[in-house]
Coordinates of C-alpha atoms in Angstrom, one line a residue:
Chain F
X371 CA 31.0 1.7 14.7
X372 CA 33.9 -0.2 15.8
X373 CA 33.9 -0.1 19.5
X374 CA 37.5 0.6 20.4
X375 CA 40.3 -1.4 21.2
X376 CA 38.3 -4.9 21.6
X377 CA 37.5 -4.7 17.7
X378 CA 33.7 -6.0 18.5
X379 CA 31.7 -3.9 15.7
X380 CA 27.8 -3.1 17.1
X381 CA 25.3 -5.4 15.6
X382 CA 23.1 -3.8 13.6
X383 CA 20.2 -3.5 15.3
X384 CA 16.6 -2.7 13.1
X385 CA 15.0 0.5 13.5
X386 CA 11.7 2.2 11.8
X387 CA 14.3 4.8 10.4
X388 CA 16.8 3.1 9.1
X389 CA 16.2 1.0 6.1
X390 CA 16.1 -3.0 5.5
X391 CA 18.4 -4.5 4.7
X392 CA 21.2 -2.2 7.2
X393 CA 23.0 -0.3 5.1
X394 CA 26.1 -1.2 7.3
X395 CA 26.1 -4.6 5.4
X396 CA 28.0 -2.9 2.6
X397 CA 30.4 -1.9 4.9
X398 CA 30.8 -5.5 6.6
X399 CA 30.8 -7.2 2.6
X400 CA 34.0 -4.8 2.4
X401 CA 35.9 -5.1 5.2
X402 CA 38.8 -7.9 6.0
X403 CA 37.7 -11.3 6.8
X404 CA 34.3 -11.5 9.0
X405 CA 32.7 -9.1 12.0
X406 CA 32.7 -9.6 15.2
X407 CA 29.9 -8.3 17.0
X408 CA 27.7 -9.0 20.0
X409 CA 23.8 -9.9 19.9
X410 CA 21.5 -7.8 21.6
X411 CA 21.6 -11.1 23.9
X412 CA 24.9 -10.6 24.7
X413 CA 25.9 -13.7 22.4
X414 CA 29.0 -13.1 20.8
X415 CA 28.9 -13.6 16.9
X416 CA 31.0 -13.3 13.7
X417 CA 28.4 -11.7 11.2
X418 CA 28.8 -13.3 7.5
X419 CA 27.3 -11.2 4.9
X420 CA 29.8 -12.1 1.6
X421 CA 27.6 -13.9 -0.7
X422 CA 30.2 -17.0 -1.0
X423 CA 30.9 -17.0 2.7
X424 CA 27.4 -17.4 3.2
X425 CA 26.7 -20.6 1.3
X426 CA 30.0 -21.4 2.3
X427 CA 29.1 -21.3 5.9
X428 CA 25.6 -22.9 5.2
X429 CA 27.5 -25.9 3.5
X430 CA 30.9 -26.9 5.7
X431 CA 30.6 -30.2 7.7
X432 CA 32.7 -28.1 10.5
X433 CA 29.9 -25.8 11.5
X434 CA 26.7 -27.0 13.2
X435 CA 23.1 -25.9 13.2
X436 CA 22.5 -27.7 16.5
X437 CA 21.2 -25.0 19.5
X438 CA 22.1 -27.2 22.5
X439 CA 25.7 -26.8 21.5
X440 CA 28.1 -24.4 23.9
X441 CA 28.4 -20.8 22.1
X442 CA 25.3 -21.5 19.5
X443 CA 24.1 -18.1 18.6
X444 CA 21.1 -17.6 21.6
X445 CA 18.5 -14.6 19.7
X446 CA 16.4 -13.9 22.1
X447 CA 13.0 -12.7 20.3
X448 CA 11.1 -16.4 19.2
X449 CA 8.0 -14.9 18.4
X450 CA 6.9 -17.5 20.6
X451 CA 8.5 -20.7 19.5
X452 CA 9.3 -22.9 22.0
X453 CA 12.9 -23.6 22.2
X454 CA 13.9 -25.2 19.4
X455 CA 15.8 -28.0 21.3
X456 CA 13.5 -29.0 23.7
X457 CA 11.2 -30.4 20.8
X458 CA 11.5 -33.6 19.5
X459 CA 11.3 -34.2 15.7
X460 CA 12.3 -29.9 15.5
X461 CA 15.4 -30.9 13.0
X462 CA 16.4 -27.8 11.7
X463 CA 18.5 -28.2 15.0
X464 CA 19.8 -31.2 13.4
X465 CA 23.3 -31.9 12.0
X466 CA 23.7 -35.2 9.4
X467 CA 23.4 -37.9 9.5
X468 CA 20.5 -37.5 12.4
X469 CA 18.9 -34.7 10.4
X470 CA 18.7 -36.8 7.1
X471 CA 16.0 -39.3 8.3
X472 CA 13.5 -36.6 9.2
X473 CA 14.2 -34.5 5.7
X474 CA 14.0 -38.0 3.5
X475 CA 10.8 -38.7 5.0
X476 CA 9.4 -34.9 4.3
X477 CA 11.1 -35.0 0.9
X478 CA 8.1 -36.1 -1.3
X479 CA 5.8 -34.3 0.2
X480 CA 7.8 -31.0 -1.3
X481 CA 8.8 -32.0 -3.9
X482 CA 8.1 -29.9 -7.5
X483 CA 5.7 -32.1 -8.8
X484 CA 3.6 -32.8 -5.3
X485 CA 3.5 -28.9 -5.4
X486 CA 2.2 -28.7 -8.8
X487 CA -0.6 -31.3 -7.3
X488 CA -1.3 -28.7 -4.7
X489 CA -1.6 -25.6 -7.1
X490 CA -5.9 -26.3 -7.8
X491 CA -6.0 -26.7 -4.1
X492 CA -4.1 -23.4 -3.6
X493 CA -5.6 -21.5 -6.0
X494 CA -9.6 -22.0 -4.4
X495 CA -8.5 -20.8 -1.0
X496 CA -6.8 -17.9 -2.7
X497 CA -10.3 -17.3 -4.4
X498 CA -11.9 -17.9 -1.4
X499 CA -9.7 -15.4 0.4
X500 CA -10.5 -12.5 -2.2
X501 CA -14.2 -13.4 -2.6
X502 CA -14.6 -12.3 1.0
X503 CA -12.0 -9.3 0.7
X504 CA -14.5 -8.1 -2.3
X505 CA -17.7 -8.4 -0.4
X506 CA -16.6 -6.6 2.2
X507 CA -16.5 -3.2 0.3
X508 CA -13.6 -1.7 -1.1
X509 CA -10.6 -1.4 1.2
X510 CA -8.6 -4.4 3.0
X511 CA -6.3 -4.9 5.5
X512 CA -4.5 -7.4 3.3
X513 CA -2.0 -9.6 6.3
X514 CA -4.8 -10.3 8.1
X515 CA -7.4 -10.6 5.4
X516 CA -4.6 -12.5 2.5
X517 CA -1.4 -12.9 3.4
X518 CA -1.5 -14.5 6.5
X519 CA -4.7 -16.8 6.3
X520 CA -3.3 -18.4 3.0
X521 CA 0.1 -20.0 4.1
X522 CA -2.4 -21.4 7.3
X523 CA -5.5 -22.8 5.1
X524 CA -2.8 -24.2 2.7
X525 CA -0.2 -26.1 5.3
X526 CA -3.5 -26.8 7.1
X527 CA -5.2 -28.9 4.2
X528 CA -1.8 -30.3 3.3
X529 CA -1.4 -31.7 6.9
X530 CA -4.6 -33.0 6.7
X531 CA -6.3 -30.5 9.8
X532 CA -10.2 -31.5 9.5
X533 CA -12.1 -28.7 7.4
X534 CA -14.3 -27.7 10.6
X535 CA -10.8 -27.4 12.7
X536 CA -9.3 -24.6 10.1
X537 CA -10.4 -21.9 12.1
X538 CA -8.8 -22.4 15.5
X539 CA -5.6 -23.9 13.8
X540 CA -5.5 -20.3 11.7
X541 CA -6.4 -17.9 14.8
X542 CA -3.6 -19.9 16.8
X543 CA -1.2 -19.5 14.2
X544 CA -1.7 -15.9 14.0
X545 CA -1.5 -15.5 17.6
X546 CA 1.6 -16.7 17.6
X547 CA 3.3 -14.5 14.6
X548 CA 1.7 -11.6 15.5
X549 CA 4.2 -10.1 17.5
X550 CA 3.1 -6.5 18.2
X551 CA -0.6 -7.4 18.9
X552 CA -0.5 -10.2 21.2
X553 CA 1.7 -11.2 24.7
X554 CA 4.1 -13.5 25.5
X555 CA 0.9 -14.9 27.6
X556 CA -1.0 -15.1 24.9
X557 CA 1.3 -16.8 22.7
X558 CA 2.5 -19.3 25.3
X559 CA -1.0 -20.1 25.6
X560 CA -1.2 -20.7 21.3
X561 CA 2.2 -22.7 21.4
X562 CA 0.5 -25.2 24.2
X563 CA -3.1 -25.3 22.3
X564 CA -1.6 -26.2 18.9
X565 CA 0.9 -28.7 20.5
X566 CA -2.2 -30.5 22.1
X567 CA -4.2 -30.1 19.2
X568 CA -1.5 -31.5 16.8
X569 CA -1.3 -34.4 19.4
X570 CA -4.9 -35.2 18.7
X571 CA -4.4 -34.9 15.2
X572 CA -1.9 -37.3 15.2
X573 CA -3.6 -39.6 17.1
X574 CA -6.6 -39.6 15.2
X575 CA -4.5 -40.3 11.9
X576 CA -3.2 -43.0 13.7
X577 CA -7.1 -44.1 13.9
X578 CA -8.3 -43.5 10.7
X579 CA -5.5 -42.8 7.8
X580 CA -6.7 -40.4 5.6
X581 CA -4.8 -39.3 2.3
X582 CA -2.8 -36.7 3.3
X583 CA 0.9 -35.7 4.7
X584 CA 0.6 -36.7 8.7
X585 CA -1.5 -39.7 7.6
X586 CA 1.3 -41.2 4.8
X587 CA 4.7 -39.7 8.0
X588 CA 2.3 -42.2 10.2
X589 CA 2.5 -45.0 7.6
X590 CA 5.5 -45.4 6.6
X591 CA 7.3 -45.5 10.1
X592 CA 10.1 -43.7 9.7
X593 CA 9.4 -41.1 12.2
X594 CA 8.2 -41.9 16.3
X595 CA 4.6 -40.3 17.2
X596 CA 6.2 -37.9 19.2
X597 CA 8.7 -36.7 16.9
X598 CA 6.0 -36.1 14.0
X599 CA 4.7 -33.7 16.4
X600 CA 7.7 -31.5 16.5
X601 CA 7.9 -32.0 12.7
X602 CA 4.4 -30.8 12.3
X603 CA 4.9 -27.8 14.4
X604 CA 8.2 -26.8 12.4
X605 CA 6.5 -27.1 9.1
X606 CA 3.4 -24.9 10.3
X607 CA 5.9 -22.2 11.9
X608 CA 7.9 -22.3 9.5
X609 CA 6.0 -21.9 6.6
X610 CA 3.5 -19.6 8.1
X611 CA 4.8 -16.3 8.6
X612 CA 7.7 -16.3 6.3
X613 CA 5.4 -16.6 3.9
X614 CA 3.2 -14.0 4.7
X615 CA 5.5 -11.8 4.8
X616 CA 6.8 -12.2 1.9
X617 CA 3.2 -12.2 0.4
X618 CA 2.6 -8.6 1.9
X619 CA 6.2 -7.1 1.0
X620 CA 6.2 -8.5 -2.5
X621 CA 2.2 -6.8 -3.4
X622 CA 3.8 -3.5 -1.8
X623 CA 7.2 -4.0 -4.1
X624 CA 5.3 -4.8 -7.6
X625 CA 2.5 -2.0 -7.0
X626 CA 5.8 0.3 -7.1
X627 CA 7.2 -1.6 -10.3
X628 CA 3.7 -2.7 -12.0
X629 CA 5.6 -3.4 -15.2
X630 CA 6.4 -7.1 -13.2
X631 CA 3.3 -7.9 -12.6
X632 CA 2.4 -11.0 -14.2
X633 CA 5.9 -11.9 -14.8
X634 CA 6.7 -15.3 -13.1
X635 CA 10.2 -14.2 -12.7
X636 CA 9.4 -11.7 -10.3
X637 CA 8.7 -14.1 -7.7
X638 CA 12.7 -15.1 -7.1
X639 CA 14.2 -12.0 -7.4
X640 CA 11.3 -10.9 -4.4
X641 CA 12.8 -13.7 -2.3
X642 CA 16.2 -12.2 -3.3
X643 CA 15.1 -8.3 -3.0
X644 CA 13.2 -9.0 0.3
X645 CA 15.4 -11.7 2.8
X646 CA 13.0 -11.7 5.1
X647 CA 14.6 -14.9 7.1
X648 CA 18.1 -12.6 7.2
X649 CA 18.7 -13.2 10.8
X650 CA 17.4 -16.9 10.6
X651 CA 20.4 -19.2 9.6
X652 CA 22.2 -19.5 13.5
X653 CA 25.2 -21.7 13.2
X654 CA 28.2 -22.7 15.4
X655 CA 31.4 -24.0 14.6
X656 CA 32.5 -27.5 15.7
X657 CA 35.9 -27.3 15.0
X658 CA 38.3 -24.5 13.8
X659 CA 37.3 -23.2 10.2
X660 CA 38.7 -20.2 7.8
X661 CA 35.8 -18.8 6.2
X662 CA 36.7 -15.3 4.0
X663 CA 39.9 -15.7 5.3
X664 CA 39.4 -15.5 8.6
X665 CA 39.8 -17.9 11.4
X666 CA 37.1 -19.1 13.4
X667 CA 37.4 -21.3 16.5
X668 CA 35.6 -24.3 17.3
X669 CA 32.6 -23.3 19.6
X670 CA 32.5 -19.4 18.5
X671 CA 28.7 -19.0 17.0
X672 CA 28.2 -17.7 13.3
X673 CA 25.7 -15.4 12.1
X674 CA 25.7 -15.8 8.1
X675 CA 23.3 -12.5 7.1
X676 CA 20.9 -13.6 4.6
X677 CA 20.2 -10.1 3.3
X678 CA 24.0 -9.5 3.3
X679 CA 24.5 -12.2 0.8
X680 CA 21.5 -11.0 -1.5
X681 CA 22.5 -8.3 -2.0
X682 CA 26.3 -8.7 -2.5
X683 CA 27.6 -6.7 -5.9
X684 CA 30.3 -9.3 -6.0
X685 CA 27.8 -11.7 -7.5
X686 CA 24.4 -9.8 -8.4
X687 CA 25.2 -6.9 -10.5
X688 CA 23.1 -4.2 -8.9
X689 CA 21.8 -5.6 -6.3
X690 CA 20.1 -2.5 -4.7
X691 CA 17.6 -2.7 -7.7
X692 CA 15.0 -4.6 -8.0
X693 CA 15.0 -6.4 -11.6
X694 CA 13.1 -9.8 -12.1
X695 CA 15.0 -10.5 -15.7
X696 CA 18.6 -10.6 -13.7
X697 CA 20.2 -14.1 -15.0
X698 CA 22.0 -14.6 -11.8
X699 CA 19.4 -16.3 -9.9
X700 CA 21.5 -18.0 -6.9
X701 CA 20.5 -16.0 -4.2
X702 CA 20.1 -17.7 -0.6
X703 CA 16.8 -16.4 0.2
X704 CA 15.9 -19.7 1.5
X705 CA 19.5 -20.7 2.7
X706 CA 21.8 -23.3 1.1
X707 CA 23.2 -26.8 2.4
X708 CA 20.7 -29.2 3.8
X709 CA 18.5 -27.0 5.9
X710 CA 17.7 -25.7 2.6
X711 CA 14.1 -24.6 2.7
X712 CA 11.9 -27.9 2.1
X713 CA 8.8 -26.1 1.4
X714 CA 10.9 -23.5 -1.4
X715 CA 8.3 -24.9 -4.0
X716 CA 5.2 -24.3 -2.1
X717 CA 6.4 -20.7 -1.6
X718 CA 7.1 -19.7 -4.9
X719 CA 3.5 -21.2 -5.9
X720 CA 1.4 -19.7 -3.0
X721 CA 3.3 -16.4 -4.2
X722 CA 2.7 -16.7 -8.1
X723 CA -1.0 -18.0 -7.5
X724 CA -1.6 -15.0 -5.1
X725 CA -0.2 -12.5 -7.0
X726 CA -1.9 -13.4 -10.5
X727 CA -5.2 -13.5 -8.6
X728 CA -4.9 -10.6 -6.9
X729 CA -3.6 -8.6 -9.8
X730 CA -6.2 -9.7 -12.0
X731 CA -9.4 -9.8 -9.5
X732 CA -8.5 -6.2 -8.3
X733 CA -6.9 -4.1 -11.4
X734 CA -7.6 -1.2 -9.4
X735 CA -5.4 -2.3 -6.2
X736 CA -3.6 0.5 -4.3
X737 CA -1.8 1.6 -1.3
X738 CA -4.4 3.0 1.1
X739 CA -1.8 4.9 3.2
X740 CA 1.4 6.6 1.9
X741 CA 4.4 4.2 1.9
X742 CA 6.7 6.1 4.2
X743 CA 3.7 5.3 7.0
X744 CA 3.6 1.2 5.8
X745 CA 4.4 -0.4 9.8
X746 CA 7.4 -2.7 8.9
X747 CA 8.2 -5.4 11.0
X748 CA 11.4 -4.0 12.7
X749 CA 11.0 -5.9 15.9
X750 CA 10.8 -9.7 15.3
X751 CA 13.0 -12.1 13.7
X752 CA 11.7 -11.6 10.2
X753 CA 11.3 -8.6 7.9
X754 CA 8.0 -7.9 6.5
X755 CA 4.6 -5.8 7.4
X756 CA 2.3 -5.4 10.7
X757 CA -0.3 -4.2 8.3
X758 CA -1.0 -4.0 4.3
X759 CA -4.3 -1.3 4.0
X760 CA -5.7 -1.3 0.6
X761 CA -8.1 -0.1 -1.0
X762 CA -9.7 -0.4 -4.9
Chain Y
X481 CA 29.2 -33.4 -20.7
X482 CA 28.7 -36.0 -18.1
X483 CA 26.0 -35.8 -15.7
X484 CA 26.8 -37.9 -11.9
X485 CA 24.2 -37.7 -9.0
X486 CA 24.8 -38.9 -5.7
X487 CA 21.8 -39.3 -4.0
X488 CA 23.1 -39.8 -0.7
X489 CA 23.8 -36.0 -0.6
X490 CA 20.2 -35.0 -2.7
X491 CA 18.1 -33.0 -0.2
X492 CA 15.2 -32.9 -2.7
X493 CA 15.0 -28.8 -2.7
X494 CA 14.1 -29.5 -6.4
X495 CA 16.6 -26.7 -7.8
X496 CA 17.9 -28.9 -10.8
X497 CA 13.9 -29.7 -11.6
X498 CA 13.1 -26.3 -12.2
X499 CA 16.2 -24.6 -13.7
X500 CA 16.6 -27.3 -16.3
X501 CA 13.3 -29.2 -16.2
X502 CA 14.1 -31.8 -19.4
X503 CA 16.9 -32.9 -17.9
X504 CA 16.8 -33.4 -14.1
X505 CA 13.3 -34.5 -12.5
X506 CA 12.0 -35.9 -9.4
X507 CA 11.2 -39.9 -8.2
X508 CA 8.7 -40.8 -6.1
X509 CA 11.1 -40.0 -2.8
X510 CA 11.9 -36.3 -4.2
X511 CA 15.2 -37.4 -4.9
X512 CA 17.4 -36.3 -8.1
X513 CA 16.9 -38.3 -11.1
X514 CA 18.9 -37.2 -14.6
X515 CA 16.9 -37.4 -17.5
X516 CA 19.8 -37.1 -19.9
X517 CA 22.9 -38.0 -18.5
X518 CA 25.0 -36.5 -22.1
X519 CA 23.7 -33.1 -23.0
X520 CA 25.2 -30.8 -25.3
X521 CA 24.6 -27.2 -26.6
X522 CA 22.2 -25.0 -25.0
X523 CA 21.4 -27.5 -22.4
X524 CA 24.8 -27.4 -20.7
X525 CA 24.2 -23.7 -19.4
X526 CA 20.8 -25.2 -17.3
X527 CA 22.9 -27.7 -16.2
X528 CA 25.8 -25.4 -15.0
X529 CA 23.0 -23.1 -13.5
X530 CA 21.7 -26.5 -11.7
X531 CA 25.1 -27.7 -10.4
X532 CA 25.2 -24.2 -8.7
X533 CA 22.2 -23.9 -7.3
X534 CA 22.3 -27.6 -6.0
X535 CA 21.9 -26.9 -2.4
X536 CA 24.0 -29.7 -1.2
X537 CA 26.4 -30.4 -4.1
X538 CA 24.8 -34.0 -5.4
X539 CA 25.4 -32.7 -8.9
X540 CA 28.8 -33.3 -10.7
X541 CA 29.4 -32.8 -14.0
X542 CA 32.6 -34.0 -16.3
X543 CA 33.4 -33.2 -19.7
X544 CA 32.7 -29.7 -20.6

């Protein structure tokens, strides 16, 4: 693999034959400080994939997360995201302390117990979701029809999107994750008719307040107008197709191990199992910084593997299998430091509530194609599924 | 054991809420609050488990 003489190792680039996560990550956990290797982009990058060197990297004050910063990590499929710097209020691309005033202000929104406030409110658009799946007849298509529509109806309602305006916020937000199905025309188009329509949203908060998450951002001042669009945006993106893909990957994963199902354990170690964010965390370094005992200069970008960490047998004893009663539970599925997934709670309850539902609504639940013919996602940023058929 | 929070450095994941729930919760600005600041026995394994999973290292225990 090692190309020679310059010591730059190819990256490992997804393919439909080769299984998730690369089994060259193994190979990377074992070898001699980090990897060097180049981005499809041309970006050079040192790969992380060392569970300790990951949180490591994901925690030092040296190394940024900010994308307008000379030899940042540049990935070149968005799935239609705008630029992530040339948003305002889009802070993942923050560093502290900047970044801290837009995460306090989200905070309580997030938190365990707001979640737990959320679960009723999750749990009827779940119903709601299956109701129509069941009067349809007896097979479903279950990203289009479940996984994706829930993560959108729920961030939706939380936001505080009018009820008669759910439709067009969820058939934009699919637009612009559906990455096989739709054009970079198209989703330019979404990303431009959800920024407008977010703009109107927040000015018609700014009207007439209503209880909910843009209306109490609005009130207590903390963030400009203009930067609570960017932060609305973020949230939906980011919340959206992450989660449905870990929705359609983790049915898929416990109709292979049905002894989970109904386990609420099942729903970390399906983070863990899946890391379907593995190429998200970009970082750069600021100044020079030894992580896993190599030495990285200040401006060099940083790739920590999410997937790499997960499954790393220097802290999860068999990592390859899938076992919800593991007691090592510290996996980075959503990162680690302060970009630390804020909506981590929200995840794990859209996940339990769907699963439970779905489980016990349809007993009878099954693959309605063979799994080697399942269309993983091996073309965008994040693992997961084109399309889920069932039937029952 | 002796349970210090700093939360300046809390980014309210909730990690310490949900791996030992009795004795780390929540205030009304998601930040860390410690429930118990002494525990003993079978609680100081949750609270190990917390300190680790603690995102941005606001937990430190003392003690143990």
């Amino acid at each position: 693999m090692t190309i020679q003489d310059t010591g730059v190792t190819e990256f490992p680039v997804r393919k439909p034959d080769v299984p998730f996560p690369p089994p060259q990550y193994a190979d990377f956990r074992d070898r001699d400080g980090l990897v060097r290797s180049v981005l499809p982009t041309g970006c050079p990058v040192w790969l992380v994939t060392r569970h300790e060197d990951v949180r490591m990297v994901l925690t030092d004050r040296r190394i940024s997360s900010n994308p307008s910063l000379p030899g940042f990590p540049n990935v070149a499929v968005t799935g239609g995201v705008p630029r992530q710097d040339q948003i305002p209020g889009w802070f993942v691309g923050l560093d502290p302390p900047e970044h801290d005033r837009f995460r306090k202000a989200l905070i309580p929104e997030f938190s365990v117990r707001r979640v737990r406030e959320w679960q009723p409110t999750i749990q009827s658009i779940v119903d709601a979701q299956i109701d129509a799946m069941l009067a349809k007849g007896d097979s479903a298509e279950l990203v289009a029809e479940l996984a994706l529509p829930v993560p959108s109806l729920v961030i939706s309602t939380i936001l505080g999107v009018p009820p008669i305006d759910r439709d067009f916020f969820e058939s934009r937000t699919k637009t612009l994750v559906s990455v096989q199905t739709t054009t970079e025309g198209e989703r330019d188009v979404a990303v431009r008719e959800l920024l407008r329509y977010l703009e109107r949203l927040i000015a018609l908060k700014q009207k007439r307040p209503g209880d909910d998450l843009v209306s109490r951002l609005l009130a207590n001042g903390n963030l400009e107008p203009r930067e609570l669009t960017g932060v609305v945006m973020l949230l939906l993106i980011a919340g959206h197709e992450t989660t449905a893909n870990n929705i359609a990957l983790g049915v898929v994963t416990l109709l292979g191990n049905p002894r989970w199902i109904g386990d609420s354990r099942a729903v970390d170690e399906l983070l863990r199992y899946h890391s379907v964010a593995d190429l998200v965390a970009l970082r750069v370094a600021v100044e020079d910084v030894e992580v896993g005992g190599q030495l990285i200069k200040a401006g060099e970008g940083i790739m920590p593997l999410i997937a790499g960490a997960n499954r790393d047998d220097r802290n999860f004893g068999c990592p390859e299998d899938f076992d919800p009663g593991r007691t090592t539970r510290n996996h980075v599925a959503f990162g680690y430091g302060v970009h630390q997934c804020l909506g981590q709670n929200l995840v794990r309850a859209e996940m339990e509530i769907v699963y439970r539902t779905l489980f016990e609504r349809v007993p009878t639940l099954a693959l309605d194609t063979t799994p080697d013919l399942l269309r993983f996602k091996h073309d965008g940023t994040l693992f997961g599924l084109h399309t889920l058929p069932v039937r029952w | 054991m002796r349970i210090d929070v700093n939360d300046g450095r809390c980014v309210g994941a909730g990690q310490c809420v949900l791996n030992a729930p009795g004795l780390f919760d929540q205030d009304d600005e998601g930040m860390v609050k410690v429930l118990d600041q002494h525990p003993a026995g079978p609680d100081v394994a949750a609270v190990l488990q917390a300190v680790d999973m603690c995102p941005s290292g606001a937990i430190n225990v003392t003690g143990f």
